[in-house]
PDB file of C-alpha atoms in Angstrom:
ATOM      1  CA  UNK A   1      -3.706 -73.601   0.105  1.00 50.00           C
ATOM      2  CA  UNK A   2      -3.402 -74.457  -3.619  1.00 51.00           C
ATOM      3  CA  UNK A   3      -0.037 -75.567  -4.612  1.00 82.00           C
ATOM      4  CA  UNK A   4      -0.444 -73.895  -7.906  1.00 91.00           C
ATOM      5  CA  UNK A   5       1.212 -71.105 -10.080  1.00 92.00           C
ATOM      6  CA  UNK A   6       0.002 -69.516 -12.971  1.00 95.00           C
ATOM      7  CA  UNK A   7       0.807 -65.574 -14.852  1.00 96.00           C
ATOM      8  CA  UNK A   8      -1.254 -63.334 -13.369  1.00 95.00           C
ATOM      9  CA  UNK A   9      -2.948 -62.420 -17.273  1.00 97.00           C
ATOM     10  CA  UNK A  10      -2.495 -63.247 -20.421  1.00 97.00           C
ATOM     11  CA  UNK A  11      -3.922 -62.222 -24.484  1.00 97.00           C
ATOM     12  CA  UNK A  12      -4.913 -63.553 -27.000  1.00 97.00           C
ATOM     13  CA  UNK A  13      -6.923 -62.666 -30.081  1.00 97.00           C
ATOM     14  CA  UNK A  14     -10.184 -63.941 -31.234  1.00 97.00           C
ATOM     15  CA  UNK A  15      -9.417 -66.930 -33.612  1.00 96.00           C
ATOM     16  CA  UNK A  16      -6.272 -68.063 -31.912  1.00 97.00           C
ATOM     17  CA  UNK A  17      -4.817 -70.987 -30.291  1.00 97.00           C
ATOM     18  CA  UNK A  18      -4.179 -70.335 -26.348  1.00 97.00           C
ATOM     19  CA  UNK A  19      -1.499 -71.954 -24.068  1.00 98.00           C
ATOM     20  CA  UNK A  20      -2.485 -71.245 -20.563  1.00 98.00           C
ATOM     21  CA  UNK A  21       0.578 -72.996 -18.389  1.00 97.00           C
ATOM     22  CA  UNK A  22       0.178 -74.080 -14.963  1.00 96.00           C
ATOM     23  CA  UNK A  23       3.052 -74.857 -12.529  1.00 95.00           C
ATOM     24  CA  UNK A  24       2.364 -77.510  -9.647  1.00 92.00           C
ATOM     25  CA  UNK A  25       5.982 -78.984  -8.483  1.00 92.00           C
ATOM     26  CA  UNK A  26       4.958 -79.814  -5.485  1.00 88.00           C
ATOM     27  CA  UNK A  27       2.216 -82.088  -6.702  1.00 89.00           C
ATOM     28  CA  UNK A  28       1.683 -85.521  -5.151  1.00 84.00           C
ATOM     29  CA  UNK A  29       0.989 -88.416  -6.914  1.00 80.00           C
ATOM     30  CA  UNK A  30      -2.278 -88.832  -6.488  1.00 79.00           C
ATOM     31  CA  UNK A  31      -3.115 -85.197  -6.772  1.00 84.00           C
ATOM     32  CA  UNK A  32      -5.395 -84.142  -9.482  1.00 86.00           C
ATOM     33  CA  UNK A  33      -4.890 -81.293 -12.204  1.00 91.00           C
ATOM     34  CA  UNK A  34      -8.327 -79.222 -12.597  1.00 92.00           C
ATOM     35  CA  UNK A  35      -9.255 -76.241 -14.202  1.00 95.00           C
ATOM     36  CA  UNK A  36     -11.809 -74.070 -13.849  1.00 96.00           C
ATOM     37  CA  UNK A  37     -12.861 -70.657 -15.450  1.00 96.00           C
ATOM     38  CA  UNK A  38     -14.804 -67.898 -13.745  1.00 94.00           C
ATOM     39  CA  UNK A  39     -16.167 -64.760 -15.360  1.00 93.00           C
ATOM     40  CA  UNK A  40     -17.376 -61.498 -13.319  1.00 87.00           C
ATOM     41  CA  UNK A  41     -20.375 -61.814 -11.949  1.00 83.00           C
ATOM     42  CA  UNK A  42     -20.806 -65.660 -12.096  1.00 89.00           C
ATOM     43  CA  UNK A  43     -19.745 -68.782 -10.134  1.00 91.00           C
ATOM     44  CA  UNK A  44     -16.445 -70.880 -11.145  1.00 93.00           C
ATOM     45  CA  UNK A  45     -17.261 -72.877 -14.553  1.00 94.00           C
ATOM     46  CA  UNK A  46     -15.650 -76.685 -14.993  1.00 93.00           C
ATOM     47  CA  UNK A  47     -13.417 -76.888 -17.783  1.00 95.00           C
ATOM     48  CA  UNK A  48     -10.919 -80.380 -17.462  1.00 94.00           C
ATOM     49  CA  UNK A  49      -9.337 -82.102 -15.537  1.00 91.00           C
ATOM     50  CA  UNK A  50      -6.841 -85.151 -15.464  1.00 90.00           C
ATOM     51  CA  UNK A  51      -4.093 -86.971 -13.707  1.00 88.00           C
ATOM     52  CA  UNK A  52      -1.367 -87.921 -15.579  1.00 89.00           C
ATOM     53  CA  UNK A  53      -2.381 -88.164 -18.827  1.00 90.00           C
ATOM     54  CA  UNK A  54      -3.414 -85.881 -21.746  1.00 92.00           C
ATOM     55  CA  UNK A  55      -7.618 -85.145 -22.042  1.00 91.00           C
ATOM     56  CA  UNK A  56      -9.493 -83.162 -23.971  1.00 92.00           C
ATOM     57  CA  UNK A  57     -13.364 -82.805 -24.242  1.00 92.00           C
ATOM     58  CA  UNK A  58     -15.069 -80.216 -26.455  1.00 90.00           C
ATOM     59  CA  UNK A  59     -14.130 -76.813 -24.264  1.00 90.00           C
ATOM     60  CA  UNK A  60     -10.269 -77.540 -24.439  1.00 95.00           C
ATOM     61  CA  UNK A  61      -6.862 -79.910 -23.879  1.00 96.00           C
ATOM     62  CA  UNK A  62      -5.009 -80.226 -20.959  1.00 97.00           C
ATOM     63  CA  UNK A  63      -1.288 -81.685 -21.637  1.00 97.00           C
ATOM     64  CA  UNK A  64       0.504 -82.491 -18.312  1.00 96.00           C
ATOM     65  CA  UNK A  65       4.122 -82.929 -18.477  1.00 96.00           C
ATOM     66  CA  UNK A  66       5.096 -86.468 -17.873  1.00 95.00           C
ATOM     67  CA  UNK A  67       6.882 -85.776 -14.483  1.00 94.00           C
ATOM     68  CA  UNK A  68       3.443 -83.983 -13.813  1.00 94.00           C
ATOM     69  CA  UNK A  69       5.048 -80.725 -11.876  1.00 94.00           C
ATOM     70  CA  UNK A  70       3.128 -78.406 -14.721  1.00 95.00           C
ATOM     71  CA  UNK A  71       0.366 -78.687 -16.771  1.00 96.00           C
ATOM     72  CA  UNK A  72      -0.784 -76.022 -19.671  1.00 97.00           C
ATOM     73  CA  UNK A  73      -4.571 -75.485 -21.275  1.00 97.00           C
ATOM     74  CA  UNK A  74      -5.129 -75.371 -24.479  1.00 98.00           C
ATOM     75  CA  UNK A  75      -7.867 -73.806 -26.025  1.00 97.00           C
ATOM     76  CA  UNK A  76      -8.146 -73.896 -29.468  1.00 95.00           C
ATOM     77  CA  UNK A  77      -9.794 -70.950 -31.675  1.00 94.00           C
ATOM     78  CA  UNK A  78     -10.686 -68.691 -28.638  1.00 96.00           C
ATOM     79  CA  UNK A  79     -13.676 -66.296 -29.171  1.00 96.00           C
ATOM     80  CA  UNK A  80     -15.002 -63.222 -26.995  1.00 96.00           C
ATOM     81  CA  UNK A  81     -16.826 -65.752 -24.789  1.00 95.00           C
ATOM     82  CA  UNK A  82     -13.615 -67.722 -23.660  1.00 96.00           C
ATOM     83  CA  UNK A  83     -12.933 -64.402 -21.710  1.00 97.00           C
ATOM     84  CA  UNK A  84     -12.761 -65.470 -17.858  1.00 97.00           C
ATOM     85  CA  UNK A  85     -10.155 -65.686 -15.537  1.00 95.00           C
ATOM     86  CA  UNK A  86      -8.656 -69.296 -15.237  1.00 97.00           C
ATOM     87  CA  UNK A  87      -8.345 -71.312 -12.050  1.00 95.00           C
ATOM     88  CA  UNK A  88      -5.695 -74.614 -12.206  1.00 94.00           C
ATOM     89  CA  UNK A  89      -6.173 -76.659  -8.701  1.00 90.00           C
ATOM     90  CA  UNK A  90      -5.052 -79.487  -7.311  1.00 88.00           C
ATOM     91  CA  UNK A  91      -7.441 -81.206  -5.750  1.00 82.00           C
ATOM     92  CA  UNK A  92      -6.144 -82.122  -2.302  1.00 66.00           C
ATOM     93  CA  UNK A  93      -6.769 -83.627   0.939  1.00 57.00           C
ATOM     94  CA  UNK A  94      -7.970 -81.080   4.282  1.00 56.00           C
ATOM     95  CA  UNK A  95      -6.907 -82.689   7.763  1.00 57.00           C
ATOM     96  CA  UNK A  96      -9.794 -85.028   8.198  1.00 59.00           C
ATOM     97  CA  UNK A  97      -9.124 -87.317   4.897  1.00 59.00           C
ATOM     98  CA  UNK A  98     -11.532 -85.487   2.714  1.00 63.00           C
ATOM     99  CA  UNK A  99     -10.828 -83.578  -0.457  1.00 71.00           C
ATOM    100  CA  UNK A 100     -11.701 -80.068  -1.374  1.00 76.00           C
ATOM    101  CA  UNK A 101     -10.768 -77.517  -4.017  1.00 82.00           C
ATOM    102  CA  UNK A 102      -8.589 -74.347  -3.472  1.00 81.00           C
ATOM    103  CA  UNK A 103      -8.645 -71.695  -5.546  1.00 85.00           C
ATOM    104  CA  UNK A 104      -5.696 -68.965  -6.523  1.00 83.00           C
ATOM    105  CA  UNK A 105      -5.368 -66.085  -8.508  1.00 87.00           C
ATOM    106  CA  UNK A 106      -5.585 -67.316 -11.321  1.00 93.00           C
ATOM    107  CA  UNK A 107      -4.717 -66.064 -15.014  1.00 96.00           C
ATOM    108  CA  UNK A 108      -6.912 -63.569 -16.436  1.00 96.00           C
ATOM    109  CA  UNK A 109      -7.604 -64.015 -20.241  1.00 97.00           C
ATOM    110  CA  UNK A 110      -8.101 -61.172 -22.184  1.00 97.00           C
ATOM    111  CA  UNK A 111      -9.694 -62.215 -25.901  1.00 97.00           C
ATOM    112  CA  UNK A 112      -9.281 -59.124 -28.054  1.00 96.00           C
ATOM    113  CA  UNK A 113     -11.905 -58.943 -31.583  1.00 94.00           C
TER     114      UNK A 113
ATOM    115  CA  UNK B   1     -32.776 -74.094 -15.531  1.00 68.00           C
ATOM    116  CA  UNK B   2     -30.316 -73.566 -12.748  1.00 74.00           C
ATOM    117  CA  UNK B   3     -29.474 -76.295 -10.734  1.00 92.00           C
ATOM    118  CA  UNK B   4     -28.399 -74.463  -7.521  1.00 95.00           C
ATOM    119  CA  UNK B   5     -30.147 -72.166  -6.362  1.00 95.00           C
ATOM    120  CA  UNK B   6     -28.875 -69.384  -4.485  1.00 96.00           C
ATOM    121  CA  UNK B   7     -31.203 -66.775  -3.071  1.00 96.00           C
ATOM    122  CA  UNK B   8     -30.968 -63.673  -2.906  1.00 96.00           C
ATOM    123  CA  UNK B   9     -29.280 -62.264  -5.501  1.00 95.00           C
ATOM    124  CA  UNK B  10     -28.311 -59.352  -3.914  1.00 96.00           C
ATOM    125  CA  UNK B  11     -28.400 -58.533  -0.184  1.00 96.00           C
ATOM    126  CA  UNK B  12     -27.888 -55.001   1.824  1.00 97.00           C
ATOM    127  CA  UNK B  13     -27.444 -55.274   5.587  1.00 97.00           C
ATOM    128  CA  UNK B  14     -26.696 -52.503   8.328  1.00 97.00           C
ATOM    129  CA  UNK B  15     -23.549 -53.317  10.387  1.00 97.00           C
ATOM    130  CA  UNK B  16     -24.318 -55.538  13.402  1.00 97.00           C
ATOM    131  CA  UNK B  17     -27.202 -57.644  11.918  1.00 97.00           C
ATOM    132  CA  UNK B  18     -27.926 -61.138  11.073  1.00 97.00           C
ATOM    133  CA  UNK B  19     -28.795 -62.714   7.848  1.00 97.00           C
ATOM    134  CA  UNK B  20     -29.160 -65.862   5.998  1.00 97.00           C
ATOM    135  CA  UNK B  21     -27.921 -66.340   2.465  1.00 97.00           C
ATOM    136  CA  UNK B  22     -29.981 -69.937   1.309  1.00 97.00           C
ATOM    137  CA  UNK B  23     -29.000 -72.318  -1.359  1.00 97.00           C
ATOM    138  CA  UNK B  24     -30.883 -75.123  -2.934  1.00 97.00           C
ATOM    139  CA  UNK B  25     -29.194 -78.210  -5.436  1.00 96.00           C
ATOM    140  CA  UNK B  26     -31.331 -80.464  -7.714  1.00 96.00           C
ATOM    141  CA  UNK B  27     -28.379 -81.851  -8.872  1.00 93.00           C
ATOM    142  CA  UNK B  28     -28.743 -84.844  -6.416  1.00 92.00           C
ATOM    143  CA  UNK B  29     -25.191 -84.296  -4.894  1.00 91.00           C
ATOM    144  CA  UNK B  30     -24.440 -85.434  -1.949  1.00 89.00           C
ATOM    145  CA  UNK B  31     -22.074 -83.085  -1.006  1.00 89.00           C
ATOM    146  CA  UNK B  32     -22.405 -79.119  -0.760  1.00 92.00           C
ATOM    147  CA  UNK B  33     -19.974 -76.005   0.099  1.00 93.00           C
ATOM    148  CA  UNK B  34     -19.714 -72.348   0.873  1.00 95.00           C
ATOM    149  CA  UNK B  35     -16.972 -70.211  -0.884  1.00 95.00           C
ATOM    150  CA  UNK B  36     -16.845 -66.482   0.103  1.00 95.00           C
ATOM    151  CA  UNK B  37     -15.287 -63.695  -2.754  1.00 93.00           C
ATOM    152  CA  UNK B  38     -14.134 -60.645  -1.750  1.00 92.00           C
ATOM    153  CA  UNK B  39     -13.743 -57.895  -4.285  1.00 85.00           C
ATOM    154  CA  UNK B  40     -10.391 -58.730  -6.392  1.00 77.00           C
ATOM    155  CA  UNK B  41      -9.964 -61.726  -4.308  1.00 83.00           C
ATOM    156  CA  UNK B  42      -9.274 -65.194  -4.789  1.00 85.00           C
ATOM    157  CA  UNK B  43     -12.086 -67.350  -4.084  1.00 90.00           C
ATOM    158  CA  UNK B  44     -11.627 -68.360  -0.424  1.00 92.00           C
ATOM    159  CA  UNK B  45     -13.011 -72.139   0.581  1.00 91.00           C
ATOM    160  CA  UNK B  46     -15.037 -71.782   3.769  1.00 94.00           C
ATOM    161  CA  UNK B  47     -16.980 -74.801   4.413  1.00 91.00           C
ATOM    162  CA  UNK B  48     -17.962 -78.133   2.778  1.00 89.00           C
ATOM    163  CA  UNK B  49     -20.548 -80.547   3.990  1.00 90.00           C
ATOM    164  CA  UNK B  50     -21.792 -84.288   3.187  1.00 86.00           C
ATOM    165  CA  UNK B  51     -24.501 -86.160   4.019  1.00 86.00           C
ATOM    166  CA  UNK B  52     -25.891 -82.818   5.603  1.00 88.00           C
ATOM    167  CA  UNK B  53     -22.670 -83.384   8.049  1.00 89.00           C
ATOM    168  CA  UNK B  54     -19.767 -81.177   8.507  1.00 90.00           C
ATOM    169  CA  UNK B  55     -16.808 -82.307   6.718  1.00 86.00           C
ATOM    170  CA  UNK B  56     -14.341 -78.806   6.771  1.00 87.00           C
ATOM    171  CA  UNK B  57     -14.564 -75.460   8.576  1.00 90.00           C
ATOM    172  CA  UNK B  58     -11.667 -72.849   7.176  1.00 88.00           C
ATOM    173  CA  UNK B  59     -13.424 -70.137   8.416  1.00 88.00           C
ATOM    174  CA  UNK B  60     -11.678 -68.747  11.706  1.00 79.00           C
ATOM    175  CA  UNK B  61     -15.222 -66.995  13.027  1.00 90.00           C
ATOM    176  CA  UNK B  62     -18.085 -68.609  14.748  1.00 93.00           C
ATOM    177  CA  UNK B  63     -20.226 -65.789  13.390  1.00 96.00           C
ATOM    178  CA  UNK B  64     -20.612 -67.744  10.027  1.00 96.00           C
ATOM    179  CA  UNK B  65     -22.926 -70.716  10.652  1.00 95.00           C
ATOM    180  CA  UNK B  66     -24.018 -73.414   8.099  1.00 94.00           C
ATOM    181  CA  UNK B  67     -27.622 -75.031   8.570  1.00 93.00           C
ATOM    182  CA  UNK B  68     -28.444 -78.174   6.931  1.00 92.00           C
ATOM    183  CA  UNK B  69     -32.143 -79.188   7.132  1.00 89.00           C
ATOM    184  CA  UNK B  70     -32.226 -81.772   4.065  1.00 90.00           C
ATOM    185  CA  UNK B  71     -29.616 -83.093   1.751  1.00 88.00           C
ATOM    186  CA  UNK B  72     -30.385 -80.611  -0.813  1.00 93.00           C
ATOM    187  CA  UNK B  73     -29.865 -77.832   1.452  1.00 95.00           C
ATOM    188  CA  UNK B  74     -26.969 -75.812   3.217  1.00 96.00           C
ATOM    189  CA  UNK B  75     -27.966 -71.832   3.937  1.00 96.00           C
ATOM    190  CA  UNK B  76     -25.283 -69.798   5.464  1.00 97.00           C
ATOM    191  CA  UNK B  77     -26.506 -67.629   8.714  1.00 97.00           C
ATOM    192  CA  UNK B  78     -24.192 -64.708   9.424  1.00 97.00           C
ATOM    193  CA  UNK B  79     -24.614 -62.794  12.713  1.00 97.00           C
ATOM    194  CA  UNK B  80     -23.076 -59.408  13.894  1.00 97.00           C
ATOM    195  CA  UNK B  81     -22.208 -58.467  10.423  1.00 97.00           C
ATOM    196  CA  UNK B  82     -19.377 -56.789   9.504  1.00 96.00           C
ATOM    197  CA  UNK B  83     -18.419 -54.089   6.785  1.00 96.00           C
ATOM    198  CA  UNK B  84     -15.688 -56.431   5.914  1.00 94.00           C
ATOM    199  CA  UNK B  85     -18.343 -59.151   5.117  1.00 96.00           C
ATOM    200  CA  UNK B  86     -19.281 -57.579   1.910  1.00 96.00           C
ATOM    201  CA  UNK B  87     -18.603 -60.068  -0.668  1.00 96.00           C
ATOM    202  CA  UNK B  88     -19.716 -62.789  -2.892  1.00 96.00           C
ATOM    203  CA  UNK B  89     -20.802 -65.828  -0.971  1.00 97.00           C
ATOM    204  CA  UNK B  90     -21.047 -68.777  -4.048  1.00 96.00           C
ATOM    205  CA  UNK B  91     -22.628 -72.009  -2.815  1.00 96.00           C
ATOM    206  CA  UNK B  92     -21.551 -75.215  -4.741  1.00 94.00           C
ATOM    207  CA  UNK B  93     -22.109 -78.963  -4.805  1.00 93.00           C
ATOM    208  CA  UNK B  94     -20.502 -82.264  -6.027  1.00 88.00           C
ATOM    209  CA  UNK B  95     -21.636 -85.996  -5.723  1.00 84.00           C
ATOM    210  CA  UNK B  96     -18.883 -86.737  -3.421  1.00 71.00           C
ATOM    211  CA  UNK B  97     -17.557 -89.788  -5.627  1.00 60.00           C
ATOM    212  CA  UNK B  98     -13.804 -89.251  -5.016  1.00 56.00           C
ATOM    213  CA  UNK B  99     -12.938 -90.865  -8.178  1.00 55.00           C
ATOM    214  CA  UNK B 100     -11.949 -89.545 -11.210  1.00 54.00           C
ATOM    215  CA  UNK B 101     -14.730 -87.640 -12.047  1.00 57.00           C
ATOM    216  CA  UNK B 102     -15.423 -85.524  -9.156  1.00 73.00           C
ATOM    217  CA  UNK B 103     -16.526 -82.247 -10.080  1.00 84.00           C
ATOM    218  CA  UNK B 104     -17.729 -79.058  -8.379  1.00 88.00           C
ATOM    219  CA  UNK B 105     -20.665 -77.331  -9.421  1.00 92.00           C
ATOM    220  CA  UNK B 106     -21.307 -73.732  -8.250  1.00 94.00           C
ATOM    221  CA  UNK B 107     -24.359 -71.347  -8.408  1.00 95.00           C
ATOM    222  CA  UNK B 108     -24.361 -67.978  -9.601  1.00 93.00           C
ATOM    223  CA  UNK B 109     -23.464 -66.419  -5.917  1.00 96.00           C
ATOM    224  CA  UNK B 110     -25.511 -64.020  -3.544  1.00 97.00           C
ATOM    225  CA  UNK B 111     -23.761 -60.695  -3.321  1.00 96.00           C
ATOM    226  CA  UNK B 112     -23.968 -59.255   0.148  1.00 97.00           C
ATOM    227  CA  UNK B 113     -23.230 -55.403   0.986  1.00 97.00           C
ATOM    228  CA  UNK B 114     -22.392 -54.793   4.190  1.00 97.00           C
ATOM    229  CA  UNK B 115     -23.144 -50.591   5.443  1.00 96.00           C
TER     230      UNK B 115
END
């Protein structure tokens, strides 16, 4: 299962700069940090992902700590849309070599107008 | 346009029957999954698949049974269904380069309601 640990919800208000954090301090080295968000209704969405260092693309910014045992999105100037609940995974390795994804909880953002 | 395509949309089936939940990818992956979600549940892996051969089975029954006819291809059959069934099955893909850029692509799920 997913090594991962994340609050179960969190709000923020439309216009606002979110910090979603992620625990992982189990994580191995070649482990990598990716996020996904899912809303009702729909299929998992790819946000980021990285390994050690910080990325960004034009959804958000993942910053992962430099002993990489936690990890937090960032997603700047949230709107109604960026509603979903968000999925950090570590991608890791199954019993016959190959890698899949594990999903948790999660942390369910709530964007208020 | 969707690039998986996961058919139907919504399914109703009678306790003890069999059905089969299909899903297409134009994405040109060569690698493709099932992921069952039950209502307020996390997303639970079942299968994955590449080169239309089984790669990991996390589902305990033998009632759930991927079929692979082409690359592009992985339908679920289900048989002796089960009220506790009912859920979201969400098919997904990825190119299965394990570098840095491996990412998972899902379609938009068939719901499936068990009576």
């Amino acid at each position: 299962d997913a090594k991962t640990t994340q609050p179960d919800s969190m709000e923020s208000t439309e216009g606002e700069t979110v910090h979603l954090p992620c625990s992982h301090a189990t994580i191995s080295g070649n482990e990598y940090i990716y996020w996904y968000r899912q809303v009702p209704l729909q299929g998992p969405e790819y946000v980021t992902h990285g390994l050690q260092q910080n990325t960004t693309n034009s959804m958000a910014f993942l910053a992962i700590a430099s002993d990489r045992k936690s990890s937090t999105l960032i997603l700047p100037h949230v709107s109604l849309r960026d509603a979903a609940v968000y999925h950090c995974i570590l991608r890791v390795s199954s019993n016959t070599g190959y890698q899949n994804f594990y999903f948790g909880k999660g942390t369910s953002l709530t964007v208020i107008p | 346009d969707p690039k998986i395509i996961q058919k139907p949309k919504y399914l109703v089936a009678v306790t003890g029957s069999e059905k089969i939940l299909i899903c297409e990818q134009y994405l040109g992956h060569n690698a493709m999954y099932w992921y069952r979600q039950s209502a307020k549940k996390p997303l639970e892996f079942m299968f994955s698949y590449s080169y239309q051969k089984l790669m990991d089975n996390q589902t305990a029954s033998s009632r759930f049974q991927p079929q692979s006819s082409k690359k592009n291809h992985l339908d679920l059959q289900i048989t002796a269904l089960k009220p506790d069934d009912s859920a979201t099955y969400f098919c997904a893909s990825s190119q299965e380069d394990w570098g840095s850029a491996e990412t998972l692509y899902f379609g938009s799920g068939t719901r499936l309601t068990v009576l």
